[in-house]
Tab-separated table of C-alpha atoms in Angstrom:
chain	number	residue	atom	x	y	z
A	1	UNK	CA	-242.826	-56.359	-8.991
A	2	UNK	CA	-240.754	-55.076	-11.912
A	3	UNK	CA	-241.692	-51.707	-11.041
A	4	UNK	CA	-240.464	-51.774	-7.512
A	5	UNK	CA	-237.430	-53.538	-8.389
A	6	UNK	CA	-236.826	-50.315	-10.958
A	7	UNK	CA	-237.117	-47.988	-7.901
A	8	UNK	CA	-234.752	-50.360	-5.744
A	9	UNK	CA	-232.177	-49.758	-8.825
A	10	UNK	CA	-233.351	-46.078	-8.935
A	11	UNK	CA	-232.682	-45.311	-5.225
A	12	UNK	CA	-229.093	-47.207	-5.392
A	13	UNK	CA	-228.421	-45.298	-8.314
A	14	UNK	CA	-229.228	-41.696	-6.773
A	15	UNK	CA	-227.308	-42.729	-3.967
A	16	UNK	CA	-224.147	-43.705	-5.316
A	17	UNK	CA	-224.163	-40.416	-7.264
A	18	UNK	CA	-224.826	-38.241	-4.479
A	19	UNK	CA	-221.996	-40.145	-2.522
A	20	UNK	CA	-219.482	-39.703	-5.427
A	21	UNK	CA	-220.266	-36.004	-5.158
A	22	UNK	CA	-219.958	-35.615	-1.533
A	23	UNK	CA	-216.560	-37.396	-1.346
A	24	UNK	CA	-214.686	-34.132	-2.012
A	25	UNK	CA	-216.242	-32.683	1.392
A	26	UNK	CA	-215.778	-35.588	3.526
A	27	UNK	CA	-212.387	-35.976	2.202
A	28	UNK	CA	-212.002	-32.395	2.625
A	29	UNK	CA	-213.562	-33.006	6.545
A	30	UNK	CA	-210.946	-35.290	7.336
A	31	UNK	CA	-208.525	-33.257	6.547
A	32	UNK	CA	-210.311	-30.231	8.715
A	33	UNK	CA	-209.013	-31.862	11.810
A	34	UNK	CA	-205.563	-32.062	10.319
A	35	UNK	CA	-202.800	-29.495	11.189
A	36	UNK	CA	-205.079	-26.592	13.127
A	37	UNK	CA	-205.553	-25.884	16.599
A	38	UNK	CA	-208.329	-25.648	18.507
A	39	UNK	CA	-209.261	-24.513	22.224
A	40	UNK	CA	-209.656	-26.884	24.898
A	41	UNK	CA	-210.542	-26.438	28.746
A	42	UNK	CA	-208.819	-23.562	29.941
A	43	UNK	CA	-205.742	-23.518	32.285
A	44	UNK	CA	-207.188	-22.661	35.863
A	45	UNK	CA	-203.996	-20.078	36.663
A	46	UNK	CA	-203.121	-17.598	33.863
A	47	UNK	CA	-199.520	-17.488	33.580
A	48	UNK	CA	-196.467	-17.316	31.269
A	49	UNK	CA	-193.815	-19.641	30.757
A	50	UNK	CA	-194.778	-22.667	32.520
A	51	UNK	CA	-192.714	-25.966	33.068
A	52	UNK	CA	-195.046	-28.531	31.317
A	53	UNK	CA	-194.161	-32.280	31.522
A	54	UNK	CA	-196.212	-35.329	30.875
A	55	UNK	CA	-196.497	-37.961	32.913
A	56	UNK	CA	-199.242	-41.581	32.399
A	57	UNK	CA	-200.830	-39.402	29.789
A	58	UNK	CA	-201.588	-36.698	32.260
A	59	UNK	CA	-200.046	-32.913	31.279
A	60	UNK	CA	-198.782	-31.015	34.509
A	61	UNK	CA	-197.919	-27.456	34.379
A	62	UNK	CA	-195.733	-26.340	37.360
A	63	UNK	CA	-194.367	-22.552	37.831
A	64	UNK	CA	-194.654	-19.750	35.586
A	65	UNK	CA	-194.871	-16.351	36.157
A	66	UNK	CA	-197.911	-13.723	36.268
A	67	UNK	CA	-196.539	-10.587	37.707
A	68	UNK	CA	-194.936	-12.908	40.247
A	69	UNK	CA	-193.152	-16.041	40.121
A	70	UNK	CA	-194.987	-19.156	40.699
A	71	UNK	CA	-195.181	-22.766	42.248
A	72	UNK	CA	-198.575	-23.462	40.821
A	73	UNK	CA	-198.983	-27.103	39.646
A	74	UNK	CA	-202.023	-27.860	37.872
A	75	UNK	CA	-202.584	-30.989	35.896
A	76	UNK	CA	-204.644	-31.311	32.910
A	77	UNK	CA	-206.134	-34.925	31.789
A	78	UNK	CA	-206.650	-34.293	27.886
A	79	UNK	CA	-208.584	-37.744	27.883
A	80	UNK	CA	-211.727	-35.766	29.779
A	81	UNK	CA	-210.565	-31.972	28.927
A	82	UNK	CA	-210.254	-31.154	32.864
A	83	UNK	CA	-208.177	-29.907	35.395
A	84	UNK	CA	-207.155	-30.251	38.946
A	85	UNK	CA	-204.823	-28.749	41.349
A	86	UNK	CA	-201.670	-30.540	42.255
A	87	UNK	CA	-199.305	-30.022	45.328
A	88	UNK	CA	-197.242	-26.982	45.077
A	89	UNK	CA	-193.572	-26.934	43.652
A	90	UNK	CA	-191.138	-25.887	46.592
A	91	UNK	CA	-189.303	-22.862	44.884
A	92	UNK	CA	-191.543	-20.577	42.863
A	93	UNK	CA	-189.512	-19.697	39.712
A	94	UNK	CA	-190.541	-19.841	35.486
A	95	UNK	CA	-188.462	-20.410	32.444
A	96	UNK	CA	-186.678	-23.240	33.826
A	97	UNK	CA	-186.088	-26.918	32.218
A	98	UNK	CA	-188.271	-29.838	32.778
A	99	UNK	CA	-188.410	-33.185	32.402
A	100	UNK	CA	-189.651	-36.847	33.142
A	101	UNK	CA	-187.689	-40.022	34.587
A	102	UNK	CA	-189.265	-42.642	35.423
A	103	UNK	CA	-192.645	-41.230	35.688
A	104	UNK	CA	-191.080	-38.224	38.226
A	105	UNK	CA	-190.668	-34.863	36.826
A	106	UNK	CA	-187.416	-33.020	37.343
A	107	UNK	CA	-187.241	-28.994	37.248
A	108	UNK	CA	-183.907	-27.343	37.164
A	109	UNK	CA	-182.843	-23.975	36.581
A	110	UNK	CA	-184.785	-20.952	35.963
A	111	UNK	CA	-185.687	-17.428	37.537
A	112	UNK	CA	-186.676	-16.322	40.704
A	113	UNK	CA	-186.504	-12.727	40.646
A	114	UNK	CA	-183.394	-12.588	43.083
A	115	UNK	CA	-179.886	-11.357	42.180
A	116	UNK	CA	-178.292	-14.888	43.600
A	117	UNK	CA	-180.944	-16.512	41.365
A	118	UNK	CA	-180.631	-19.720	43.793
A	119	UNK	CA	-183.539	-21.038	41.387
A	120	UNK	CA	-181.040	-22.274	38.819
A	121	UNK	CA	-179.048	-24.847	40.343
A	122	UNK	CA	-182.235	-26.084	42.472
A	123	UNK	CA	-183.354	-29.704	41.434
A	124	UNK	CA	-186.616	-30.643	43.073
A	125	UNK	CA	-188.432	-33.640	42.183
A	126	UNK	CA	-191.940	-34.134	41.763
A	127	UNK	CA	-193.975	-37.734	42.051
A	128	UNK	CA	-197.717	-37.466	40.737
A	129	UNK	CA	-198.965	-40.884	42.513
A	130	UNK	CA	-197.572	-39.474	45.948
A	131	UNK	CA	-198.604	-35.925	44.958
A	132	UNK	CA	-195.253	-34.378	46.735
A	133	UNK	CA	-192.142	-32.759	46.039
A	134	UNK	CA	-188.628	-33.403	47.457
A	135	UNK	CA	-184.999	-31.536	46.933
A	136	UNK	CA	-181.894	-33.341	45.257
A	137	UNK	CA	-178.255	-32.358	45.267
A	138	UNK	CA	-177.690	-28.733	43.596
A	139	UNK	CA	-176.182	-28.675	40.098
A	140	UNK	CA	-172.722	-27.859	39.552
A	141	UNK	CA	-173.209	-24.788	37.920
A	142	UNK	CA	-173.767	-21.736	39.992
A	143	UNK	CA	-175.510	-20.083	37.703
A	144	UNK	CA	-178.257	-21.272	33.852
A	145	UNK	CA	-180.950	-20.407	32.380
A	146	UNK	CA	-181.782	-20.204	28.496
A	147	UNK	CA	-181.425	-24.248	28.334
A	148	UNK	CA	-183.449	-27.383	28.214
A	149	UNK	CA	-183.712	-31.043	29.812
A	150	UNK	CA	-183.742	-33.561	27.115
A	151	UNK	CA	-184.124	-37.143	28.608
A	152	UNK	CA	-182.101	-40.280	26.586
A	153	UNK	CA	-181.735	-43.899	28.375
A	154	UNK	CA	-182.711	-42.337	32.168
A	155	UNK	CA	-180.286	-39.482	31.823
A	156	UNK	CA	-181.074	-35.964	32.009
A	157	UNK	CA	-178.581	-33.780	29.442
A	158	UNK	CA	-178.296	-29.739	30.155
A	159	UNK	CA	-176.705	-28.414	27.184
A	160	UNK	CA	-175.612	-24.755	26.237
A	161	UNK	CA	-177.033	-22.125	28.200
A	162	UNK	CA	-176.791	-18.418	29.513
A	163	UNK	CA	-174.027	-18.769	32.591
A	164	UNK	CA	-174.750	-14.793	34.253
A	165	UNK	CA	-177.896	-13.348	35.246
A	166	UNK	CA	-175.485	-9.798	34.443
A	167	UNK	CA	-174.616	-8.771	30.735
A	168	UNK	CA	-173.369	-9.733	28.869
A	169	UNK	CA	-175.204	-13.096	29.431
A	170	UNK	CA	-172.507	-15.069	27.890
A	171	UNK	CA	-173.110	-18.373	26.584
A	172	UNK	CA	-171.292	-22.150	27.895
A	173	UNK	CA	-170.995	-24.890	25.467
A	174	UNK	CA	-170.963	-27.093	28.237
A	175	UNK	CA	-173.252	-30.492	28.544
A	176	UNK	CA	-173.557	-31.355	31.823
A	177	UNK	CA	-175.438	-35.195	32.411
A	178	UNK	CA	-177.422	-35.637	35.881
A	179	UNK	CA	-177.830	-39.677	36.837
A	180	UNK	CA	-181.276	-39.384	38.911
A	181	UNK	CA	-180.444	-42.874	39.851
A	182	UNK	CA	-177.576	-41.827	41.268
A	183	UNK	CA	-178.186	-38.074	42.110
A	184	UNK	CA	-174.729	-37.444	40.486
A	185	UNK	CA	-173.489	-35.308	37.910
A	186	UNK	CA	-170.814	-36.012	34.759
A	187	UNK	CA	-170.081	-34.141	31.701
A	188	UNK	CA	-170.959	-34.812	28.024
A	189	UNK	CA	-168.905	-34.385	24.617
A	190	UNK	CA	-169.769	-29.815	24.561
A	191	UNK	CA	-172.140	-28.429	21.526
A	192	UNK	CA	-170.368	-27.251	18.943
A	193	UNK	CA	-172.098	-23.839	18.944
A	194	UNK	CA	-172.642	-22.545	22.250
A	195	UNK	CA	-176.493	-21.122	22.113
A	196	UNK	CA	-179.169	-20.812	24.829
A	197	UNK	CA	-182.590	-20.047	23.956
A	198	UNK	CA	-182.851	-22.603	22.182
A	199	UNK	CA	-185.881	-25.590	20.812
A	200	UNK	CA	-184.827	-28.608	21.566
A	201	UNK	CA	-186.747	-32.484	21.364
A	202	UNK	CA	-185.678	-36.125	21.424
A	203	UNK	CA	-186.465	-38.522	19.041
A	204	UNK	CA	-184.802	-42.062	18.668
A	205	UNK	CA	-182.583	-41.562	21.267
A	206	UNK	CA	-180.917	-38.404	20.074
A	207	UNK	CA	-180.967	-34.731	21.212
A	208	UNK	CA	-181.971	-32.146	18.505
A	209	UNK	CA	-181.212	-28.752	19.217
A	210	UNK	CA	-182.349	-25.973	17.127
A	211	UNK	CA	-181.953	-22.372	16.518
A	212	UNK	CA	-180.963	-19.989	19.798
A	213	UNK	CA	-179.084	-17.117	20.135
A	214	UNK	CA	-175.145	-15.851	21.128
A	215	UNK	CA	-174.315	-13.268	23.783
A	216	UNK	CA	-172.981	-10.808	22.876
A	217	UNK	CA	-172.342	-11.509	19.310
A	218	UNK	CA	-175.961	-10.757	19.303
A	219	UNK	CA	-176.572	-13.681	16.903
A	220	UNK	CA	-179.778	-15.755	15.828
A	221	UNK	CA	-178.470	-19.456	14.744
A	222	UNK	CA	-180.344	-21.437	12.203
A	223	UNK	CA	-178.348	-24.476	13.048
A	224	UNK	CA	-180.228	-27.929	13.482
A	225	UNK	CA	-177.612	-29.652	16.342
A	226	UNK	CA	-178.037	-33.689	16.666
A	227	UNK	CA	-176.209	-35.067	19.779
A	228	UNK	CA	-176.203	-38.618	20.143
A	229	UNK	CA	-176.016	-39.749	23.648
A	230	UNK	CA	-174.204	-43.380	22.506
A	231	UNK	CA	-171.318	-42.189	20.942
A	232	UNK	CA	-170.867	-38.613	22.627
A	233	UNK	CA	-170.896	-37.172	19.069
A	234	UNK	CA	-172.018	-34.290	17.982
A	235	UNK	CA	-173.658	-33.840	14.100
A	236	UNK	CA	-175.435	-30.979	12.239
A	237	UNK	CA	-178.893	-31.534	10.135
A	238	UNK	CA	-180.233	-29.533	7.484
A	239	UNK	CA	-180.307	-25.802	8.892
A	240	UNK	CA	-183.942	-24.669	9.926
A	241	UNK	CA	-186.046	-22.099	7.218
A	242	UNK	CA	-185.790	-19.715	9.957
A	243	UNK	CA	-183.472	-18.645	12.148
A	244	UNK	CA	-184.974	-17.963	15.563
A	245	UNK	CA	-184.543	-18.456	19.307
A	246	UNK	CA	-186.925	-18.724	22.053
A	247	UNK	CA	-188.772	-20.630	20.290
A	248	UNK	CA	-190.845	-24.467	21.962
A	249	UNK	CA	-190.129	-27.564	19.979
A	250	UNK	CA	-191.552	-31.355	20.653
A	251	UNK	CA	-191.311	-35.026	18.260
A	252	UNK	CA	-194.126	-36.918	17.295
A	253	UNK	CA	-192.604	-40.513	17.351
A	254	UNK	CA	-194.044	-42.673	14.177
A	255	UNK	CA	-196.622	-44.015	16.374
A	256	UNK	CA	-199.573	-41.783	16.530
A	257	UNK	CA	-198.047	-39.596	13.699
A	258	UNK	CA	-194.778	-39.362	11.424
A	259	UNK	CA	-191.804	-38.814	12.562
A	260	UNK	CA	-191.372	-35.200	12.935
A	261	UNK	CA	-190.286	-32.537	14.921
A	262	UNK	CA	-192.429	-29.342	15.167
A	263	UNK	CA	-190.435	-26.123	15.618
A	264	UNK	CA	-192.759	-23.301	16.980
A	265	UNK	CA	-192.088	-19.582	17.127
A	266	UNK	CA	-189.245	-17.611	18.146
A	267	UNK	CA	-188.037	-14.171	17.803
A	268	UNK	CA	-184.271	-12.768	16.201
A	269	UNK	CA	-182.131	-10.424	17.935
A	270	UNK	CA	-181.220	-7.046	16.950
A	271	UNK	CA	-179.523	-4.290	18.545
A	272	UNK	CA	-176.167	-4.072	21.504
A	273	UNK	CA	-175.975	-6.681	23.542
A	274	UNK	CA	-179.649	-8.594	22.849
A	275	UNK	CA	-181.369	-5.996	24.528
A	276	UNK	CA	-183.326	-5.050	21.850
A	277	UNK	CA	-185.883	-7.683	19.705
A	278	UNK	CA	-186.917	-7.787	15.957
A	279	UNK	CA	-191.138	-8.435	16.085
A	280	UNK	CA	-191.429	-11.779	17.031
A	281	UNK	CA	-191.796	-14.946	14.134
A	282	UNK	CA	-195.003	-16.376	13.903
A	283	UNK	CA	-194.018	-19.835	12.407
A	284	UNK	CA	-194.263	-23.636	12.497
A	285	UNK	CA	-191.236	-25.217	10.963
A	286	UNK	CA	-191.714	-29.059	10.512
A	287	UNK	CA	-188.270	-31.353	10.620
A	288	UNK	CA	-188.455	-35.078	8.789
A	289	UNK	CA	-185.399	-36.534	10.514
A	290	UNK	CA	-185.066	-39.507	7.311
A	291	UNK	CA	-184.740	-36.534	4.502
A	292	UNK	CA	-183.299	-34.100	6.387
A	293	UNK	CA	-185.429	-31.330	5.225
A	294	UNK	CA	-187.437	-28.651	6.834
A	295	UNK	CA	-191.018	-27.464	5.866
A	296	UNK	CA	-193.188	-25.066	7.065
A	297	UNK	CA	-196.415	-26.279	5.983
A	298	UNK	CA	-198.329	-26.459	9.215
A	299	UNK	CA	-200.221	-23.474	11.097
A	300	UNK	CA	-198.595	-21.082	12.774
A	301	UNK	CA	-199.324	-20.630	16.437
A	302	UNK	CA	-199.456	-16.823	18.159
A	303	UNK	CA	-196.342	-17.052	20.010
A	304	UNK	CA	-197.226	-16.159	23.577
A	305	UNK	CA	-193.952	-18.208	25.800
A	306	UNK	CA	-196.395	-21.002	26.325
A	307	UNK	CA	-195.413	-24.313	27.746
A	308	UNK	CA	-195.580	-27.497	25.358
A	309	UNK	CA	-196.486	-31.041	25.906
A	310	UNK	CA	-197.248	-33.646	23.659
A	311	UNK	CA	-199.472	-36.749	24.629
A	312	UNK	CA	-200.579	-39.466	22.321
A	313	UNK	CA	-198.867	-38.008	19.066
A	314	UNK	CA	-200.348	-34.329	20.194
A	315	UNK	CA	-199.536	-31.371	20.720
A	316	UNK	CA	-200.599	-28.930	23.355
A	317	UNK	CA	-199.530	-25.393	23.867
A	318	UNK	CA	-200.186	-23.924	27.231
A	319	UNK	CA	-200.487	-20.409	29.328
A	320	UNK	CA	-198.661	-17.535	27.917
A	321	UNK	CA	-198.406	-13.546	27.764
A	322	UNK	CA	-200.029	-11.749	24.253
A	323	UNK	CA	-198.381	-8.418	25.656
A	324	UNK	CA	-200.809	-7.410	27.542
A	325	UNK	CA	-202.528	-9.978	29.596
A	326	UNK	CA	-201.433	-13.406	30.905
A	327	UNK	CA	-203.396	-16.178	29.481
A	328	UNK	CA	-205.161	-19.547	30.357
A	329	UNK	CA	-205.225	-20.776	27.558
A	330	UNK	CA	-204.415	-24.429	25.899
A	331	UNK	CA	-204.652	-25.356	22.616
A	332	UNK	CA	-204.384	-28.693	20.934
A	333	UNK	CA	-202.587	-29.678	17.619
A	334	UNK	CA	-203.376	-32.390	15.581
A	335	UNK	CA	-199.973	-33.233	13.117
A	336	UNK	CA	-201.038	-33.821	9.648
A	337	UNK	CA	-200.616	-37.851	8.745
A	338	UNK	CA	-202.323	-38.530	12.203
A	339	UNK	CA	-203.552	-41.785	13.474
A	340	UNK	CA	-202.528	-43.343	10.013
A	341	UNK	CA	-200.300	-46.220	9.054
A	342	UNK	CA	-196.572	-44.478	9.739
A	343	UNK	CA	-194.040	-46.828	9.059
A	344	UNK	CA	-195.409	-48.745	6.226
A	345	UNK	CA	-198.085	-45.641	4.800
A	346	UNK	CA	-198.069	-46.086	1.260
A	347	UNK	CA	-197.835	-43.092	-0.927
A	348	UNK	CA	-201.025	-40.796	-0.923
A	349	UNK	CA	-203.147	-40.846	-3.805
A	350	UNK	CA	-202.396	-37.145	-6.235
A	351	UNK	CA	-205.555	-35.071	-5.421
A	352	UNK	CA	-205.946	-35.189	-9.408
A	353	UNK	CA	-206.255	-39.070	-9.527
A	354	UNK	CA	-209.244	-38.135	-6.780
A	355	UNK	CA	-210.638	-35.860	-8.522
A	356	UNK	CA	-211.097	-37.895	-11.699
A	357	UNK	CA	-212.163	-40.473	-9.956
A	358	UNK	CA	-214.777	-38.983	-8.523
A	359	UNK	CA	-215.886	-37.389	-11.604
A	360	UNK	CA	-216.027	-40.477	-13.365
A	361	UNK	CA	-218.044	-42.139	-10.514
A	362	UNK	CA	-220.259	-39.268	-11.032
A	363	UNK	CA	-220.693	-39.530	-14.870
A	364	UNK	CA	-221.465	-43.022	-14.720
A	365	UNK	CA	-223.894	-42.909	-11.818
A	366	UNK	CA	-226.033	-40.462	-13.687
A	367	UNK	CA	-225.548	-42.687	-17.089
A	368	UNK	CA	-227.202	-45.821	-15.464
A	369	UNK	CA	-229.804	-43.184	-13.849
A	370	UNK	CA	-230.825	-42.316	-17.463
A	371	UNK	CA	-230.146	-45.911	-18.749
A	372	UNK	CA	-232.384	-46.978	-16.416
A	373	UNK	CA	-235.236	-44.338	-16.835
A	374	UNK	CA	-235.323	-45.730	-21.005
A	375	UNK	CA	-235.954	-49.123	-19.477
A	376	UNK	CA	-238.893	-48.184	-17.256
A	377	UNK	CA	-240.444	-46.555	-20.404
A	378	UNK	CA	-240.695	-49.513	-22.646
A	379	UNK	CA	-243.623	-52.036	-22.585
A	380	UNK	CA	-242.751	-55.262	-21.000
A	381	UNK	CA	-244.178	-57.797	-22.835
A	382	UNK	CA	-245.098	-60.735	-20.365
A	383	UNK	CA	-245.427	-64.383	-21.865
């Protein structure tokens, strides 16, 4: 009886030390899924450029461009890694802004490969449950592209933008608000810095607009612009590490993952008149709106003009052109801090306090293993 109960203690004892010892590497596994991509189901139409939106969870990526311009609409369920073709957008055009009201996605602006470019004052409407599209009034601009749609309190905001399809492209610091409730149009307080190719994401109700580019000063901006919707006010943050434009941008919330916004990619200009491109940035630059800094501490995606969506506090980069092909690819990215406690997280543990502690786990687990062996040696002397 004594001796089994010895190997009992034994086993436990081996076991605890080989679990101290393999803490590093599940700790280290954890952290594996952290902050990488990785390849999911492929995008049926390879394309660049897509309009991506997200609506009940579900990603839909409308338009693009392959050699032609598109109307594709294809929507991707991340929750079983498939996808399915969707009604066709009325006006085949890429690069134009997108977003969601009220579970119906919005596209305005973009290129069509005609002089008029008609494409960027179009506003058609798509509604996933009905699976069909239908036209709204035009925008009163003739002429954008180089902007985004940022959605705060129902309202759609186009800000900044490229107002000529001719050179010298020049910019508009205008900030034009569309009412889909109403189908009407009114104007906002204008951006300080006119820019268009530009990041941009929303997160608690304000509009963060980062980096872009000046026709034809031929500038790259590194500015961080914070519009606030409630007051009409315009603010800077902290300047990005970077300064780039064409770059995709989107906000994990504090739900799923800190609040951050994720700045990918971009290229500067050089040369007359932006016709001419340094190589492009291959860079993730990470915003924490409560410090105000910048970081750059995440992995860097191959920038490829991919659309971006994020569902569930993640991220998902989709289509693009490498320069020589047009892709079908989609990628998911998992933020670093994900699926934890966000708003009340305590402070991490310093990887040295782990460390120790794991070595002193260690040491002690094989001191009772030895303690234990002298025990089983001597006699026991039974009454």
């Amino acid at each position: 009886m004594v001796t089994s109960m010895n190997k009992t203690i034994k086993g436990l004892v081996i076991a605890l030390v080989i679990s101290f010892s393999l803490s590093p590497l599940l700790i280290l596994q954890v952290k594996a899924t952290e902050g990488f991509w990785t390849i999911k189901a492929l995008m049926p139409t390879a394309r660049s450029a897509p309009g991506v939106a997200v609506v009940n969870g579900k990603i839909y990526a409308i338009g693009g461009y392959n050699g032609s311009y598109l109307s594709t609409n294809e929507e991707y369920d991340p929750a079983t890694d498939t996808w399915t073709t969707k009604a066709s957008m009325p006006t085949p055009r890429s690069s134009f802004a997108i977003a969601v009201v009220q579970n119906k996605i919005y596209v305005i602006g973009g290129k069509e490969g005609t002089s008029t470019a008609d494409a960027s004052v179009a506003i058609e409407v798509y509604d996933p449950v009905t699976d069909t599209w239908e036209t709204k009034n035009r925008a009163p601009f003739t002429y954008r592209r180089g902007f985004s749609a940022n959605v705060v309190s129902g309202k759609i905001y186009i800000i900044g933008g490229c107002t000529s399809p001719w050179r010298p492209w020049p910019n508009t610091d205008a900030n034009d608000v569309y009412d889909p409730e109403t189908d009407s149009w009114t104007s906002g307080a204008p951006i300080p810095t006119p820019v268009f190719d530009y990041a941009s994401a929303v997160l608690d109700n304000k509009i963060y607009i980062m980096g872009g580019r000046s026709i034809p000063e031929n500038k790259t901006y590194d500015l961080t612009h914070i519009y606030d919707p409630a007051t009409d006010t315009w603010s800077y943050g902290a300047p990005v590490l970077t300064a780039l434009s064409g770059g995709v941008a989107g906000a994990t919330t504090g739900v799923m993952a800190p609040k951050r916004i994720y700045f990918f990619n971009g290229y500067t200009c050089e040369g007359g008149g932006g016709i001419y491109y340094s190589e492009t940035v291959y860079l993730t630059q990470v915003y924490d709106p409560e410090k105000d800094i910048w970081s750059s501490n995440a992995q860097k995606l191959t920038r490829r003009g991919f659309g971006l969506a994020v569902v569930n506090g993640l991220f998902y980069a989709i289509g693009g052109y490498d320069g020589e092909n047009y892709l079908q690819i989609n990628e998911e990215y998992m933020p670093i801090g994900y699926g934890k406690e966000t708003e009340t997280q305590p402070e991490p543990l310093p990887l040295t306090w782990i460390i120790a502690a794991v070595l002193s786990g260690s040491i002690a687990g094989a001191g009772f293993l030895v303690y234990f062996k002298k025990i089983k040696r001597k006699p026991i002397k039974i009454a």
